[in-house]
Coordinates of N, CA and C in Angstrom, one line a residue:
M1 N -41.0 -2.8 -9.6 CA -40.0 -1.7 -9.6 C -38.6 -2.4 -9.6
S2 N -37.6 -2.0 -10.3 CA -36.3 -2.6 -10.3 C -35.3 -1.6 -9.7
T3 N -34.3 -2.2 -9.1 CA -33.2 -1.3 -8.5 C -32.0 -1.5 -9.3
A4 N -31.3 -0.5 -9.7 CA -30.1 -0.6 -10.5 C -28.9 -0.4 -9.5
Q5 N -27.9 -1.3 -9.6 CA -26.7 -1.2 -8.8 C -25.6 -0.8 -9.7
S6 N -24.7 0.1 -9.1 CA -23.5 0.5 -9.9 C -22.4 -0.4 -9.8
D7 N -21.7 -0.7 -10.9 CA -20.5 -1.5 -10.8 C -19.3 -0.8 -10.4
V8 N -19.4 0.6 -10.1 CA -18.3 1.4 -9.7 C -18.1 1.2 -8.2
M9 N -16.9 0.9 -7.8 CA -16.6 0.8 -6.4 C -16.3 2.2 -5.8
P10 N -16.8 2.6 -4.6 CA -16.5 3.9 -4.1 C -15.0 4.0 -3.9
T11 N -14.4 5.2 -4.1 CA -13.0 5.3 -3.8 C -12.8 5.7 -2.4
V12 N -11.7 5.1 -1.9 CA -11.3 5.3 -0.4 C -10.1 6.2 -0.5
A13 N -10.1 7.2 0.4 CA -9.0 8.1 0.5 C -7.7 7.4 0.9
P14 N -6.6 7.7 0.4 CA -5.3 7.1 0.8 C -5.0 7.6 2.2
N15 N -4.3 6.7 2.9 CA -4.0 7.0 4.3 C -2.5 6.5 4.6
V16 N -1.8 5.9 3.6 CA -0.5 5.5 3.9 C 0.4 5.8 2.7
F17 N 1.7 5.9 3.0 CA 2.7 6.1 1.9 C 3.7 5.0 2.1
L18 N 4.0 4.3 1.0 CA 5.0 3.1 1.0 C 6.4 3.7 0.7
R19 N 7.3 3.4 1.6 CA 8.7 3.9 1.3 C 9.6 2.7 1.2
G20 N 10.5 2.7 0.2 CA 11.5 1.6 0.0 C 10.8 0.6 -0.9
G21 N 11.5 -0.6 -1.0 CA 11.0 -1.6 -1.8 C 11.4 -1.5 -3.3
P22 N 10.7 -2.1 -4.2 CA 11.2 -2.2 -5.5 C 11.3 -0.7 -6.2
A23 N 12.4 -0.4 -6.8 CA 12.5 0.9 -7.5 C 11.5 1.0 -8.6
W24 N 11.1 0.0 -9.2 CA 10.1 0.1 -10.4 C 8.7 0.3 -9.9
L25 N 8.4 0.3 -8.6 CA 7.1 0.6 -8.1 C 6.8 2.0 -8.3
P26 N 5.7 2.3 -9.2 CA 5.5 3.8 -9.5 C 5.1 4.6 -8.3
E27 N 5.5 5.8 -8.4 CA 5.2 6.8 -7.3 C 3.7 6.9 -7.0
E28 N 2.9 6.8 -8.0 CA 1.4 6.9 -7.8 C 0.9 5.7 -7.1
E29 N 1.6 4.5 -7.1 CA 1.1 3.4 -6.4 C 1.6 3.3 -4.9
R30 N 2.4 4.2 -4.6 CA 3.0 4.2 -3.2 C 2.1 4.9 -2.2
T31 N 1.1 5.6 -2.7 CA 0.1 6.3 -1.9 C -1.2 5.5 -2.0
R32 N -1.6 4.9 -0.9 CA -2.8 4.0 -1.0 C -3.5 3.9 0.3
H33 N -4.6 3.2 0.3 CA -5.4 3.1 1.6 C -5.1 1.7 2.3
A34 N -4.9 1.7 3.6 CA -4.7 0.5 4.3 C -5.9 0.5 5.4
A35 N -6.5 -0.7 5.5 CA -7.7 -0.8 6.4 C -7.2 -0.7 7.9
D36 N -6.0 -1.1 8.2 CA -5.5 -1.0 9.5 C -4.1 -0.4 9.5
V37 N -3.9 0.9 9.9 CA -2.5 1.5 9.8 C -1.6 1.0 10.9
Q38 N -2.1 0.1 11.8 CA -1.2 -0.4 12.9 C -0.7 -1.8 12.5
D39 N -1.2 -2.3 11.4 CA -0.9 -3.7 11.1 C 0.1 -3.7 9.8
N40 N 0.8 -4.7 9.7 CA 1.7 -4.9 8.5 C 0.8 -5.0 7.3
L41 N 1.5 -4.6 6.1 CA 0.8 -4.6 4.8 C 1.5 -5.5 3.9
K42 N 0.8 -6.4 3.2 CA 1.3 -7.3 2.3 C 0.7 -7.2 1.0
L43 N 1.4 -6.8 -0.1 CA 0.9 -6.5 -1.4 C 1.3 -7.5 -2.4
L44 N 0.4 -8.1 -3.2 CA 0.7 -9.0 -4.2 C 1.0 -8.1 -5.5
I45 N 2.3 -8.2 -5.9 CA 2.7 -7.5 -7.0 C 3.5 -8.5 -8.0
G46 N 2.8 -8.8 -9.1 CA 3.4 -9.8 -10.0 C 3.4 -11.2 -9.3
N47 N 4.6 -11.9 -9.2 CA 4.6 -13.2 -8.6 C 5.2 -13.1 -7.2
A48 N 5.1 -11.9 -6.6 CA 5.7 -11.9 -5.3 C 4.9 -11.0 -4.3
Y49 N 5.1 -11.2 -3.0 CA 4.4 -10.3 -2.1 C 5.5 -9.3 -1.6
E50 N 5.2 -8.0 -1.6 CA 6.0 -7.0 -1.0 C 5.5 -6.7 0.4
H51 N 6.3 -6.8 1.4 CA 5.9 -6.6 2.8 C 6.3 -5.2 3.3
F52 N 5.4 -4.5 3.9 CA 5.7 -3.2 4.5 C 5.2 -3.2 6.0
E53 N 6.0 -2.5 6.9 CA 5.6 -2.3 8.2 C 5.3 -0.9 8.5
P54 N 4.4 -0.6 9.4 CA 4.1 0.8 9.7 C 5.2 1.4 10.6
T55 N 5.4 2.8 10.4 CA 6.4 3.4 11.2 C 5.6 4.5 12.0
A56 N 6.3 5.1 12.9 CA 5.7 6.2 13.7 C 5.6 7.5 12.9
E57 N 6.3 7.4 11.7 CA 6.4 8.7 10.9 C 5.2 8.9 10.1
T58 N 4.9 10.2 9.8 CA 3.9 10.6 8.8 C 4.6 11.5 7.8
E59 N 3.9 11.6 6.6 CA 4.4 12.4 5.5 C 3.2 13.1 4.8
E60 N 3.4 14.3 4.4 CA 2.3 15.1 3.7 C 2.5 14.8 2.2
R61 N 1.4 14.4 1.6 CA 1.4 14.3 0.1 C 0.1 14.9 -0.3
D62 N 0.2 15.8 -1.3 CA -1.0 16.4 -1.9 C -1.9 17.0 -0.8
G63 N -1.4 17.6 0.3 CA -2.1 18.2 1.4 C -2.7 17.2 2.3
V64 N -2.4 15.9 2.3 CA -3.0 14.8 3.1 C -1.9 14.3 4.0
R65 N -2.1 14.2 5.2 CA -1.1 13.5 6.1 C -1.3 12.0 6.0
L66 N -0.1 11.3 5.6 CA -0.2 9.9 5.5 C 0.8 9.2 6.4
R67 N 0.4 8.0 6.9 CA 1.2 7.2 7.7 C 2.3 6.5 6.8
V68 N 3.6 6.5 7.2 CA 4.6 6.0 6.4 C 4.8 4.5 6.7
F69 N 4.9 3.6 5.7 CA 5.1 2.3 5.8 C 6.4 2.0 5.2
E70 N 7.4 1.3 5.9 CA 8.7 0.9 5.3 C 8.7 -0.5 4.8
W71 N 9.3 -0.6 3.6 CA 9.4 -2.0 3.0 C 10.4 -2.8 3.9
T72 N 10.1 -4.1 4.1 CA 10.8 -5.0 4.9 C 11.4 -6.2 4.1
R73 N 10.6 -6.7 3.2 CA 11.1 -7.9 2.5 C 10.1 -8.2 1.3
R74 N 10.5 -9.2 0.6 CA 9.8 -9.8 -0.6 C 9.7 -11.3 -0.4
T75 N 8.6 -11.8 -0.6 CA 8.4 -13.3 -0.6 C 7.7 -13.7 -1.9
Y76 N 8.1 -14.8 -2.5 CA 7.6 -15.3 -3.7 C 6.5 -16.3 -3.5
L77 N 5.6 -16.3 -4.5 CA 4.5 -17.3 -4.5 C 5.1 -18.7 -4.8
A78 N 4.6 -19.7 -4.1 CA 4.9 -21.1 -4.5 C 4.2 -21.6 -5.7
E79 N 5.0 -22.3 -6.5 CA 4.4 -22.8 -7.7 C 3.5 -24.0 -7.5

């Protein structure tokens, strides 16, 4: 008997909204899932990391209450 595994990753519901940062970051990418909403978030976008910190604020998007993360800085990858 063989078992087949799906290559599709289960989707995780978004729980944070990213505020601030690069203007070119699309609105649909600002709503995402963070494993720990108490910890800072560091996202690799292109050749840089965008850093976000959690705030005490929440915002409702598409009927879901999301924790707001505020952009703090950008750091670049070393060559």
